[in-house]
Amino acid sequence: MAQAQDKNSQGTERFYLTTPIYYVNARPHLGHAYSTIVCDAIARRKRALGIDTWFLTGTDEHGQKIERSAKLAGRTPHEFATAISGEFRALWDQLGLTYDDFIRTTEDRHKRSVQHLFATLRDRGYIYKGSYTGQYCVFDELYVDGPPGTPCPDCGRITETVSEENYFFKLSAFEHRLLEFYEANPAFMQPESTRREVISFVRGGLKDLSVSRTSFSWGIPVPGDEKHVIYVWLDALANYITALGYGTENDEKFKKYWPADIHLIGKEISRFHCVYWPAFLMAAGIEPPRSVRANGWLLFDQGKMSKSRGNIVRAETVHAVLGSDALRYFLLREIPFGQDGNFSFDALVQRYNGDLANGYGNLVSRVVNMVHKYFGGVVQEPGGESAAETALRQSAQRTLSEFATQFDDLNFSDALKTLWALVAETDGYLTANAPWKKPADRSDADHVALQARVLATAAEAIRIITALVYPVLPDAAAKVWRQLGQGEIADAAKASFLTQLAWGGLKPGTRFADPAPLFPRAEKDAVERMVAMEEENSKSVIEAAGGPFAAQAQLAAAPAPIQEPKKKAEKKPMEETKPTPAPEAAPAYSVPAATSATPAAAPAAATTAPQAAPSSPAPAPEAQTASPQVITIDDFAKVELRVAQVLVAERIPKADKLLRLEVDLGYEKRQILAGIAQYYEPEKLIGRKIVIVANLAPRKMRGLESNGMLLAASLPPDGAPVLAGFLEDVPLGARLK
Ligand code: ME8
């Protein structure tokens, strides 16, 4: 096996980290930006610590899913992939991400190297030919056990039956070796939930894995048997070594950087990275990566932000309104790494104003301005330390080590909390010592000495904070570094400035540059501007439908159900546009529907009957009595209708009209109370796919919470409900638009 190297040929430490390579079936969104930004922050810190770092990202361009998306868009797969891959790369550049290499799996360097890996696995006896008949999920490019019609365990879509002569990888031979490997390398998979999941998957037994396909051609041909293309996950995972030149004459980078220190991935692709990938590598005689770290999901509008769900937010929007530092800070501070986290424009602006504009930005501006005002911009000799300076210095010294431990553990949120405690303490120190105020009983000389000491001490704390925060706020840190008279922070990073970072580095006599604004306070309309930009983008995507990229564009950026900014909702209550039906006028299929006070609940109740009952024999009562008010497409877009499957249905004691349902939306499970007990036997509902209003405010009934509403036609004369459904099979969570 290739030996792990901790040092490069110059004896410097080396560090290799990777993002997943992103599918090119749709445009990048904030979820992709999240993983890439996390890697960028890690890479920046490692480099500034003098570690020879290699940061790889790229795009995953082969497979049936891409082939189909390209066809829908009327493009060749290669044209299609080139366009979307270009968008990923352009976005990373716009956000200033410092990747060292960007690999596309359609590049020759990758193809040749993947073929070499395949041939190596075959030569070593781990690949054989056989035939496969079974289920396959094209969306996740995943083989699934079970009979025809089995849904994909990852996305809930119904799998397709494939029957092919295939090459197989002897995955079964690695069950014990993998378990031993996990045991011997407890830090290999994190977080713990991922580790547990993967171990239990492997303990459940591993079957050999089909690693070639013949039913389509958009892939890398199997060497020597070109009617087969290599399984897209074998192709994709290999990018981590092909980008380093594995299997070619030019393999110095492979020798220098492999094994990877961190494969950073989203938690949904842990199995591929923690089971298949180390098994492929072991079979090829290559050392497995040192660690796979899974980030949680960025949620928006109650669900995982994803192109197929259509609830995406684009990083470009946040970048345009608040800048990329604000986005980086929010993602790293708000979401404990490894856990799911909510994204909302409100929370983003709150963090921006609270921590950046009023916190760090304000502190820097106060100190830099006072150094200019009182000392012509020159740092003074601080003189002796009083108890207040000793306390601040000791806090800064503690912060240096705590921040390092937390950040290097990928515990970014706590690291930033630690750092912001120092921001607050420095702010408090300034306020307590008030260098701008001279008490009557203090001599002029004493006052100047205090000003000199307090400003030099606060500026030194800011220098430490700025150096530490540089990987997270590279643009702001660069500005502050200049203002502190320290020159270019990028040059300092190249000179490994974090290795020498210690209290006392700000020398008396240093001349500050002119103050410059860092984080101008976000005005009240910042949220509305971002919402409007996303809505505008969704519209332009819809208008573009019919163009060559229509299908892809719809997938990528279909109207995002952006949450209304609070202010707007308050000004324009739903009642103004559509009267809430009186409880008795609307059948209570779902408890929150008719009586809920939330604005969002009203249109949901009113839209129930007519749209959901194409074969309804007569207009539903609501249709006859409903207000003739017309709504806009934007109004409709606020109602999130989704496909769900009933998992549990039961009567509620002493409530003869209500059923308690547990439904699966594919991405989450929910409880809904529905007033259909007189019309539906609970056991007949189990397994049935229904339509629900997914963004209805929760409501409590008989001590139980109801999270959503079922859609049903309401039949005359008494409004008997008939649940909406589909003739075709539809995946769970699919949105109705
Ligand atoms: O899975 N929250 O590509 P992909 C957090 N090509 N992270 C998210 C996210 C969200 N809402 N949405 C996407 C693939 N991501 C394969 C990978 S690797 C050899 C092949 C991030 O385009 C997260 O890192 O579906 C996730 O794993 C990745 O994007 C999936 O991107």
JSON list of N, CA, C and O in Angstrom, two decimals, residues 170-217:
[
{"chain": "A", "resi": 170, "resn": "LYS", "atom": "N", "xyz": [-16.17, -6.89, -6.22]},
{"chain": "A", "resi": 170, "resn": "LYS", "atom": "CA", "xyz": [-16.35, -7.83, -5.09]},
{"chain": "A", "resi": 170, "resn": "LYS", "atom": "C", "xyz": [-16.42, -7.08, -3.76]},
{"chain": "A", "resi": 170, "resn": "LYS", "atom": "O", "xyz": [-15.53, -7.20, -2.91]},
{"chain": "A", "resi": 171, "resn": "LEU", "atom": "N", "xyz": [-17.47, -6.32, -3.61]},
{"chain": "A", "resi": 171, "resn": "LEU", "atom": "CA", "xyz": [-17.62, -5.54, -2.37]},
{"chain": "A", "resi": 171, "resn": "LEU", "atom": "C", "xyz": [-17.76, -6.46, -1.16]},
{"chain": "A", "resi": 171, "resn": "LEU", "atom": "O", "xyz": [-17.29, -6.16, -0.07]},
{"chain": "A", "resi": 172, "resn": "SER", "atom": "N", "xyz": [-18.39, -7.64, -1.40]},
{"chain": "A", "resi": 172, "resn": "SER", "atom": "CA", "xyz": [-18.64, -8.56, -0.28]},
{"chain": "A", "resi": 172, "resn": "SER", "atom": "C", "xyz": [-17.33, -8.98, 0.39]},
{"chain": "A", "resi": 172, "resn": "SER", "atom": "O", "xyz": [-17.31, -9.30, 1.58]},
{"chain": "A", "resi": 173, "resn": "ALA", "atom": "N", "xyz": [-16.23, -8.93, -0.38]},
{"chain": "A", "resi": 173, "resn": "ALA", "atom": "CA", "xyz": [-14.95, -9.37, 0.19]},
{"chain": "A", "resi": 173, "resn": "ALA", "atom": "C", "xyz": [-14.41, -8.36, 1.21]},
{"chain": "A", "resi": 173, "resn": "ALA", "atom": "O", "xyz": [-13.43, -8.63, 1.89]},
{"chain": "A", "resi": 174, "resn": "PHE", "atom": "N", "xyz": [-15.06, -7.18, 1.30]},
{"chain": "A", "resi": 174, "resn": "PHE", "atom": "CA", "xyz": [-14.49, -6.12, 2.13]},
{"chain": "A", "resi": 174, "resn": "PHE", "atom": "C", "xyz": [-15.25, -5.86, 3.44]},
{"chain": "A", "resi": 174, "resn": "PHE", "atom": "O", "xyz": [-14.88, -4.97, 4.19]},
{"chain": "A", "resi": 175, "resn": "GLU", "atom": "N", "xyz": [-16.28, -6.67, 3.65]},
{"chain": "A", "resi": 175, "resn": "GLU", "atom": "CA", "xyz": [-17.09, -6.44, 4.85]},
{"chain": "A", "resi": 175, "resn": "GLU", "atom": "C", "xyz": [-16.23, -6.39, 6.12]},
{"chain": "A", "resi": 175, "resn": "GLU", "atom": "O", "xyz": [-16.28, -5.42, 6.87]},
{"chain": "A", "resi": 176, "resn": "HIS", "atom": "N", "xyz": [-15.43, -7.43, 6.32]},
{"chain": "A", "resi": 176, "resn": "HIS", "atom": "CA", "xyz": [-14.64, -7.49, 7.56]},
{"chain": "A", "resi": 176, "resn": "HIS", "atom": "C", "xyz": [-13.52, -6.48, 7.57]},
{"chain": "A", "resi": 176, "resn": "HIS", "atom": "O", "xyz": [-13.25, -5.83, 8.58]},
{"chain": "A", "resi": 177, "resn": "ARG", "atom": "N", "xyz": [-12.89, -6.31, 6.40]},
{"chain": "A", "resi": 177, "resn": "ARG", "atom": "CA", "xyz": [-11.77, -5.35, 6.34]},
{"chain": "A", "resi": 177, "resn": "ARG", "atom": "C", "xyz": [-12.27, -3.95, 6.64]},
{"chain": "A", "resi": 177, "resn": "ARG", "atom": "O", "xyz": [-11.61, -3.17, 7.32]},
{"chain": "A", "resi": 178, "resn": "LEU", "atom": "N", "xyz": [-13.45, -3.64, 6.14]},
{"chain": "A", "resi": 178, "resn": "LEU", "atom": "CA", "xyz": [-13.98, -2.30, 6.40]},
{"chain": "A", "resi": 178, "resn": "LEU", "atom": "C", "xyz": [-14.28, -2.12, 7.88]},
{"chain": "A", "resi": 178, "resn": "LEU", "atom": "O", "xyz": [-13.92, -1.11, 8.49]},
{"chain": "A", "resi": 179, "resn": "LEU", "atom": "N", "xyz": [-14.92, -3.14, 8.47]},
{"chain": "A", "resi": 179, "resn": "LEU", "atom": "CA", "xyz": [-15.26, -3.02, 9.89]},
{"chain": "A", "resi": 179, "resn": "LEU", "atom": "C", "xyz": [-13.99, -2.88, 10.74]},
{"chain": "A", "resi": 179, "resn": "LEU", "atom": "O", "xyz": [-13.93, -2.08, 11.68]},
{"chain": "A", "resi": 180, "resn": "GLU", "atom": "N", "xyz": [-12.97, -3.63, 10.36]},
{"chain": "A", "resi": 180, "resn": "GLU", "atom": "CA", "xyz": [-11.69, -3.52, 11.09]},
{"chain": "A", "resi": 180, "resn": "GLU", "atom": "C", "xyz": [-11.10, -2.12, 10.91]},
{"chain": "A", "resi": 180, "resn": "GLU", "atom": "O", "xyz": [-10.58, -1.52, 11.84]},
{"chain": "A", "resi": 181, "resn": "PHE", "atom": "N", "xyz": [-11.22, -1.65, 9.68]},
{"chain": "A", "resi": 181, "resn": "PHE", "atom": "CA", "xyz": [-10.67, -0.32, 9.38]},
{"chain": "A", "resi": 181, "resn": "PHE", "atom": "C", "xyz": [-11.39, 0.77, 10.21]},
{"chain": "A", "resi": 181, "resn": "PHE", "atom": "O", "xyz": [-10.75, 1.65, 10.80]},
{"chain": "A", "resi": 182, "resn": "TYR", "atom": "N", "xyz": [-12.72, 0.67, 10.29]},
{"chain": "A", "resi": 182, "resn": "TYR", "atom": "CA", "xyz": [-13.47, 1.66, 11.08]},
{"chain": "A", "resi": 182, "resn": "TYR", "atom": "C", "xyz": [-13.06, 1.60, 12.55]},
{"chain": "A", "resi": 182, "resn": "TYR", "atom": "O", "xyz": [-12.91, 2.61, 13.22]},
{"chain": "A", "resi": 183, "resn": "GLU", "atom": "N", "xyz": [-12.89, 0.36, 13.00]},
{"chain": "A", "resi": 183, "resn": "GLU", "atom": "CA", "xyz": [-12.52, 0.14, 14.41]},
{"chain": "A", "resi": 183, "resn": "GLU", "atom": "C", "xyz": [-11.15, 0.76, 14.71]},
{"chain": "A", "resi": 183, "resn": "GLU", "atom": "O", "xyz": [-10.96, 1.45, 15.72]},
{"chain": "A", "resi": 184, "resn": "ALA", "atom": "N", "xyz": [-10.22, 0.53, 13.77]},
{"chain": "A", "resi": 184, "resn": "ALA", "atom": "CA", "xyz": [-8.85, 1.01, 13.98]},
{"chain": "A", "resi": 184, "resn": "ALA", "atom": "C", "xyz": [-8.73, 2.52, 13.75]},
{"chain": "A", "resi": 184, "resn": "ALA", "atom": "O", "xyz": [-7.76, 3.13, 14.17]},
{"chain": "A", "resi": 185, "resn": "ASN", "atom": "N", "xyz": [-9.69, 3.09, 13.04]},
{"chain": "A", "resi": 185, "resn": "ASN", "atom": "CA", "xyz": [-9.61, 4.53, 12.72]},
{"chain": "A", "resi": 185, "resn": "ASN", "atom": "C", "xyz": [-10.89, 5.23, 13.15]},
{"chain": "A", "resi": 185, "resn": "ASN", "atom": "O", "xyz": [-11.71, 5.62, 12.32]},
{"chain": "A", "resi": 186, "resn": "PRO", "atom": "N", "xyz": [-11.05, 5.41, 14.46]},
{"chain": "A", "resi": 186, "resn": "PRO", "atom": "CA", "xyz": [-12.32, 5.97, 14.95]},
{"chain": "A", "resi": 186, "resn": "PRO", "atom": "C", "xyz": [-12.63, 7.35, 14.39]},
{"chain": "A", "resi": 186, "resn": "PRO", "atom": "O", "xyz": [-13.78, 7.75, 14.34]},
{"chain": "A", "resi": 187, "resn": "ALA", "atom": "N", "xyz": [-11.59, 8.07, 13.96]},
{"chain": "A", "resi": 187, "resn": "ALA", "atom": "CA", "xyz": [-11.84, 9.44, 13.46]},
{"chain": "A", "resi": 187, "resn": "ALA", "atom": "C", "xyz": [-12.16, 9.44, 11.96]},
{"chain": "A", "resi": 187, "resn": "ALA", "atom": "O", "xyz": [-12.36, 10.49, 11.37]},
{"chain": "A", "resi": 188, "resn": "PHE", "atom": "N", "xyz": [-12.23, 8.25, 11.35]},
{"chain": "A", "resi": 188, "resn": "PHE", "atom": "CA", "xyz": [-12.43, 8.21, 9.90]},
{"chain": "A", "resi": 188, "resn": "PHE", "atom": "C", "xyz": [-13.75, 8.84, 9.48]},
{"chain": "A", "resi": 188, "resn": "PHE", "atom": "O", "xyz": [-13.82, 9.60, 8.52]},
{"chain": "A", "resi": 189, "resn": "MET", "atom": "N", "xyz": [-14.84, 8.53, 10.21]},
{"chain": "A", "resi": 189, "resn": "MET", "atom": "CA", "xyz": [-16.15, 9.07, 9.81]},
{"chain": "A", "resi": 189, "resn": "MET", "atom": "C", "xyz": [-16.71, 9.93, 10.93]},
{"chain": "A", "resi": 189, "resn": "MET", "atom": "O", "xyz": [-16.78, 9.48, 12.07]},
{"chain": "A", "resi": 190, "resn": "GLN", "atom": "N", "xyz": [-17.11, 11.11, 10.60]},
{"chain": "A", "resi": 190, "resn": "GLN", "atom": "CA", "xyz": [-17.77, 11.97, 11.58]},
{"chain": "A", "resi": 190, "resn": "GLN", "atom": "C", "xyz": [-18.84, 12.75, 10.88]},
{"chain": "A", "resi": 190, "resn": "GLN", "atom": "O", "xyz": [-18.69, 13.04, 9.70]},
{"chain": "A", "resi": 191, "resn": "PRO", "atom": "N", "xyz": [-19.94, 13.12, 11.52]},
{"chain": "A", "resi": 191, "resn": "PRO", "atom": "CA", "xyz": [-20.22, 12.97, 12.94]},
{"chain": "A", "resi": 191, "resn": "PRO", "atom": "C", "xyz": [-20.57, 11.54, 13.33]},
{"chain": "A", "resi": 191, "resn": "PRO", "atom": "O", "xyz": [-20.66, 10.66, 12.47]},
{"chain": "A", "resi": 192, "resn": "GLU", "atom": "N", "xyz": [-20.82, 11.36, 14.61]},
{"chain": "A", "resi": 192, "resn": "GLU", "atom": "CA", "xyz": [-21.09, 10.05, 15.18]},
{"chain": "A", "resi": 192, "resn": "GLU", "atom": "C", "xyz": [-22.30, 9.38, 14.52]},
{"chain": "A", "resi": 192, "resn": "GLU", "atom": "O", "xyz": [-22.31, 8.18, 14.29]},
{"chain": "A", "resi": 193, "resn": "SER", "atom": "N", "xyz": [-23.32, 10.20, 14.18]},
{"chain": "A", "resi": 193, "resn": "SER", "atom": "CA", "xyz": [-24.52, 9.62, 13.57]},
{"chain": "A", "resi": 193, "resn": "SER", "atom": "C", "xyz": [-24.16, 8.96, 12.22]},
{"chain": "A", "resi": 193, "resn": "SER", "atom": "O", "xyz": [-24.66, 7.88, 11.90]},
{"chain": "A", "resi": 194, "resn": "THR", "atom": "N", "xyz": [-23.28, 9.59, 11.48]},
{"chain": "A", "resi": 194, "resn": "THR", "atom": "CA", "xyz": [-22.85, 9.02, 10.19]},
{"chain": "A", "resi": 194, "resn": "THR", "atom": "C", "xyz": [-22.10, 7.72, 10.44]},
{"chain": "A", "resi": 194, "resn": "THR", "atom": "O", "xyz": [-22.32, 6.70, 9.78]},
{"chain": "A", "resi": 195, "resn": "ARG", "atom": "N", "xyz": [-21.22, 7.77, 11.43]},
{"chain": "A", "resi": 195, "resn": "ARG", "atom": "CA", "xyz": [-20.42, 6.59, 11.75]},
{"chain": "A", "resi": 195, "resn": "ARG", "atom": "C", "xyz": [-21.33, 5.40, 12.10]},
{"chain": "A", "resi": 195, "resn": "ARG", "atom": "O", "xyz": [-21.16, 4.31, 11.57]},
{"chain": "A", "resi": 196, "resn": "ARG", "atom": "N", "xyz": [-22.32, 5.68, 12.95]},
{"chain": "A", "resi": 196, "resn": "ARG", "atom": "CA", "xyz": [-23.21, 4.59, 13.37]},
{"chain": "A", "resi": 196, "resn": "ARG", "atom": "C", "xyz": [-23.98, 4.03, 12.18]},
{"chain": "A", "resi": 196, "resn": "ARG", "atom": "O", "xyz": [-24.12, 2.82, 12.01]},
{"chain": "A", "resi": 197, "resn": "GLU", "atom": "N", "xyz": [-24.47, 4.94, 11.34]},
{"chain": "A", "resi": 197, "resn": "GLU", "atom": "CA", "xyz": [-25.27, 4.53, 10.19]},
{"chain": "A", "resi": 197, "resn": "GLU", "atom": "C", "xyz": [-24.46, 3.66, 9.24]},
{"chain": "A", "resi": 197, "resn": "GLU", "atom": "O", "xyz": [-24.92, 2.60, 8.79]},
{"chain": "A", "resi": 198, "resn": "VAL", "atom": "N", "xyz": [-23.23, 4.09, 8.97]},
{"chain": "A", "resi": 198, "resn": "VAL", "atom": "CA", "xyz": [-22.39, 3.36, 8.03]},
{"chain": "A", "resi": 198, "resn": "VAL", "atom": "C", "xyz": [-22.04, 1.99, 8.60]},
{"chain": "A", "resi": 198, "resn": "VAL", "atom": "O", "xyz": [-22.13, 0.97, 7.91]},
{"chain": "A", "resi": 199, "resn": "ILE", "atom": "N", "xyz": [-21.67, 1.97, 9.88]},
{"chain": "A", "resi": 199, "resn": "ILE", "atom": "CA", "xyz": [-21.27, 0.68, 10.47]},
{"chain": "A", "resi": 199, "resn": "ILE", "atom": "C", "xyz": [-22.45, -0.29, 10.45]},
{"chain": "A", "resi": 199, "resn": "ILE", "atom": "O", "xyz": [-22.30, -1.46, 10.10]},
{"chain": "A", "resi": 200, "resn": "SER", "atom": "N", "xyz": [-23.64, 0.21, 10.73]},
{"chain": "A", "resi": 200, "resn": "SER", "atom": "CA", "xyz": [-24.76, -0.73, 10.75]},
{"chain": "A", "resi": 200, "resn": "SER", "atom": "C", "xyz": [-25.09, -1.18, 9.33]},
{"chain": "A", "resi": 200, "resn": "SER", "atom": "O", "xyz": [-25.49, -2.32, 9.10]},
{"chain": "A", "resi": 201, "resn": "PHE", "atom": "N", "xyz": [-24.87, -0.32, 8.35]},
{"chain": "A", "resi": 201, "resn": "PHE", "atom": "CA", "xyz": [-25.08, -0.74, 6.95]},
{"chain": "A", "resi": 201, "resn": "PHE", "atom": "C", "xyz": [-24.11, -1.87, 6.60]},
{"chain": "A", "resi": 201, "resn": "PHE", "atom": "O", "xyz": [-24.50, -2.89, 6.04]},
{"chain": "A", "resi": 202, "resn": "VAL", "atom": "N", "xyz": [-22.86, -1.72, 6.97]},
{"chain": "A", "resi": 202, "resn": "VAL", "atom": "CA", "xyz": [-21.87, -2.75, 6.62]},
{"chain": "A", "resi": 202, "resn": "VAL", "atom": "C", "xyz": [-22.13, -4.04, 7.40]},
{"chain": "A", "resi": 202, "resn": "VAL", "atom": "O", "xyz": [-22.05, -5.14, 6.85]},
{"chain": "A", "resi": 203, "resn": "ARG", "atom": "N", "xyz": [-22.50, -3.88, 8.67]},
{"chain": "A", "resi": 203, "resn": "ARG", "atom": "CA", "xyz": [-22.79, -5.07, 9.48]},
{"chain": "A", "resi": 203, "resn": "ARG", "atom": "C", "xyz": [-23.98, -5.84, 8.90]},
{"chain": "A", "resi": 203, "resn": "ARG", "atom": "O", "xyz": [-24.08, -7.05, 9.04]},
{"chain": "A", "resi": 204, "resn": "GLY", "atom": "N", "xyz": [-24.86, -5.12, 8.22]},
{"chain": "A", "resi": 204, "resn": "GLY", "atom": "CA", "xyz": [-26.03, -5.77, 7.61]},
{"chain": "A", "resi": 204, "resn": "GLY", "atom": "C", "xyz": [-25.64, -6.67, 6.43]},
{"chain": "A", "resi": 204, "resn": "GLY", "atom": "O", "xyz": [-26.49, -7.37, 5.87]},
{"chain": "A", "resi": 205, "resn": "GLY", "atom": "N", "xyz": [-24.39, -6.63, 6.02]},
{"chain": "A", "resi": 205, "resn": "GLY", "atom": "CA", "xyz": [-23.91, -7.49, 4.93]},
{"chain": "A", "resi": 205, "resn": "GLY", "atom": "C", "xyz": [-23.74, -6.71, 3.65]},
{"chain": "A", "resi": 205, "resn": "GLY", "atom": "O", "xyz": [-24.58, -5.89, 3.30]},
{"chain": "A", "resi": 206, "resn": "LEU", "atom": "N", "xyz": [-22.64, -6.96, 2.96]},
{"chain": "A", "resi": 206, "resn": "LEU", "atom": "CA", "xyz": [-22.38, -6.25, 1.70]},
{"chain": "A", "resi": 206, "resn": "LEU", "atom": "C", "xyz": [-22.49, -7.21, 0.53]},
{"chain": "A", "resi": 206, "resn": "LEU", "atom": "O", "xyz": [-21.93, -8.31, 0.56]},
{"chain": "A", "resi": 207, "resn": "LYS", "atom": "N", "xyz": [-23.22, -6.77, -0.49]},
{"chain": "A", "resi": 207, "resn": "LYS", "atom": "CA", "xyz": [-23.31, -7.57, -1.71]},
{"chain": "A", "resi": 207, "resn": "LYS", "atom": "C", "xyz": [-22.36, -6.99, -2.74]},
{"chain": "A", "resi": 207, "resn": "LYS", "atom": "O", "xyz": [-22.06, -5.80, -2.69]},
{"chain": "A", "resi": 208, "resn": "ASP", "atom": "N", "xyz": [-21.97, -7.81, -3.71]},
{"chain": "A", "resi": 208, "resn": "ASP", "atom": "CA", "xyz": [-21.11, -7.28, -4.77]},
{"chain": "A", "resi": 208, "resn": "ASP", "atom": "C", "xyz": [-21.86, -6.17, -5.50]},
{"chain": "A", "resi": 208, "resn": "ASP", "atom": "O", "xyz": [-23.09, -6.17, -5.58]},
{"chain": "A", "resi": 209, "resn": "LEU", "atom": "N", "xyz": [-21.08, -5.26, -6.04]},
{"chain": "A", "resi": 209, "resn": "LEU", "atom": "CA", "xyz": [-21.67, -4.03, -6.59]},
{"chain": "A", "resi": 209, "resn": "LEU", "atom": "C", "xyz": [-21.48, -3.98, -8.10]},
{"chain": "A", "resi": 209, "resn": "LEU", "atom": "O", "xyz": [-20.36, -4.20, -8.59]},
{"chain": "A", "resi": 210, "resn": "SER", "atom": "N", "xyz": [-22.56, -3.72, -8.80]},
{"chain": "A", "resi": 210, "resn": "SER", "atom": "CA", "xyz": [-22.45, -3.60, -10.25]},
{"chain": "A", "resi": 210, "resn": "SER", "atom": "C", "xyz": [-21.71, -2.31, -10.58]},
{"chain": "A", "resi": 210, "resn": "SER", "atom": "O", "xyz": [-22.08, -1.24, -10.09]},
{"chain": "A", "resi": 211, "resn": "VAL", "atom": "N", "xyz": [-20.64, -2.40, -11.36]},
{"chain": "A", "resi": 211, "resn": "VAL", "atom": "CA", "xyz": [-19.83, -1.20, -11.62]},
{"chain": "A", "resi": 211, "resn": "VAL", "atom": "C", "xyz": [-19.74, -0.86, -13.11]},
{"chain": "A", "resi": 211, "resn": "VAL", "atom": "O", "xyz": [-18.81, -0.20, -13.54]},
{"chain": "A", "resi": 212, "resn": "SER", "atom": "N", "xyz": [-20.71, -1.34, -13.87]},
{"chain": "A", "resi": 212, "resn": "SER", "atom": "CA", "xyz": [-20.76, -0.89, -15.26]},
{"chain": "A", "resi": 212, "resn": "SER", "atom": "C", "xyz": [-22.21, -0.89, -15.72]},
{"chain": "A", "resi": 212, "resn": "SER", "atom": "O", "xyz": [-23.06, -1.53, -15.11]},
{"chain": "A", "resi": 213, "resn": "ARG", "atom": "N", "xyz": [-22.50, -0.15, -16.77]},
{"chain": "A", "resi": 213, "resn": "ARG", "atom": "CA", "xyz": [-23.85, -0.09, -17.32]},
{"chain": "A", "resi": 213, "resn": "ARG", "atom": "C", "xyz": [-23.74, -0.19, -18.84]},
{"chain": "A", "resi": 213, "resn": "ARG", "atom": "O", "xyz": [-22.76, 0.27, -19.43]},
{"chain": "A", "resi": 214, "resn": "THR", "atom": "N", "xyz": [-24.77, -0.81, -19.46]},
{"chain": "A", "resi": 214, "resn": "THR", "atom": "CA", "xyz": [-24.76, -0.88, -20.93]},
{"chain": "A", "resi": 214, "resn": "THR", "atom": "C", "xyz": [-25.96, -0.18, -21.55]},
{"chain": "A", "resi": 214, "resn": "THR", "atom": "O", "xyz": [-26.03, -0.02, -22.76]},
{"chain": "A", "resi": 215, "resn": "SER", "atom": "N", "xyz": [-26.92, 0.25, -20.72]},
{"chain": "A", "resi": 215, "resn": "SER", "atom": "CA", "xyz": [-28.16, 0.76, -21.29]},
{"chain": "A", "resi": 215, "resn": "SER", "atom": "C", "xyz": [-28.07, 2.22, -21.70]},
{"chain": "A", "resi": 215, "resn": "SER", "atom": "O", "xyz": [-29.02, 2.78, -22.22]},
{"chain": "A", "resi": 216, "resn": "PHE", "atom": "N", "xyz": [-26.98, 2.86, -21.45]},
{"chain": "A", "resi": 216, "resn": "PHE", "atom": "CA", "xyz": [-26.78, 4.23, -21.94]},
{"chain": "A", "resi": 216, "resn": "PHE", "atom": "C", "xyz": [-25.28, 4.41, -22.14]},
{"chain": "A", "resi": 216, "resn": "PHE", "atom": "O", "xyz": [-24.48, 3.56, -21.72]},
{"chain": "A", "resi": 217, "resn": "SER", "atom": "N", "xyz": [-24.89, 5.51, -22.78]},
{"chain": "A", "resi": 217, "resn": "SER", "atom": "CA", "xyz": [-23.49, 5.58, -23.17]},
{"chain": "A", "resi": 217, "resn": "SER", "atom": "C", "xyz": [-22.74, 6.77, -22.59]},
{"chain": "A", "resi": 217, "resn": "SER", "atom": "O", "xyz": [-21.56, 6.93, -22.84]}
]
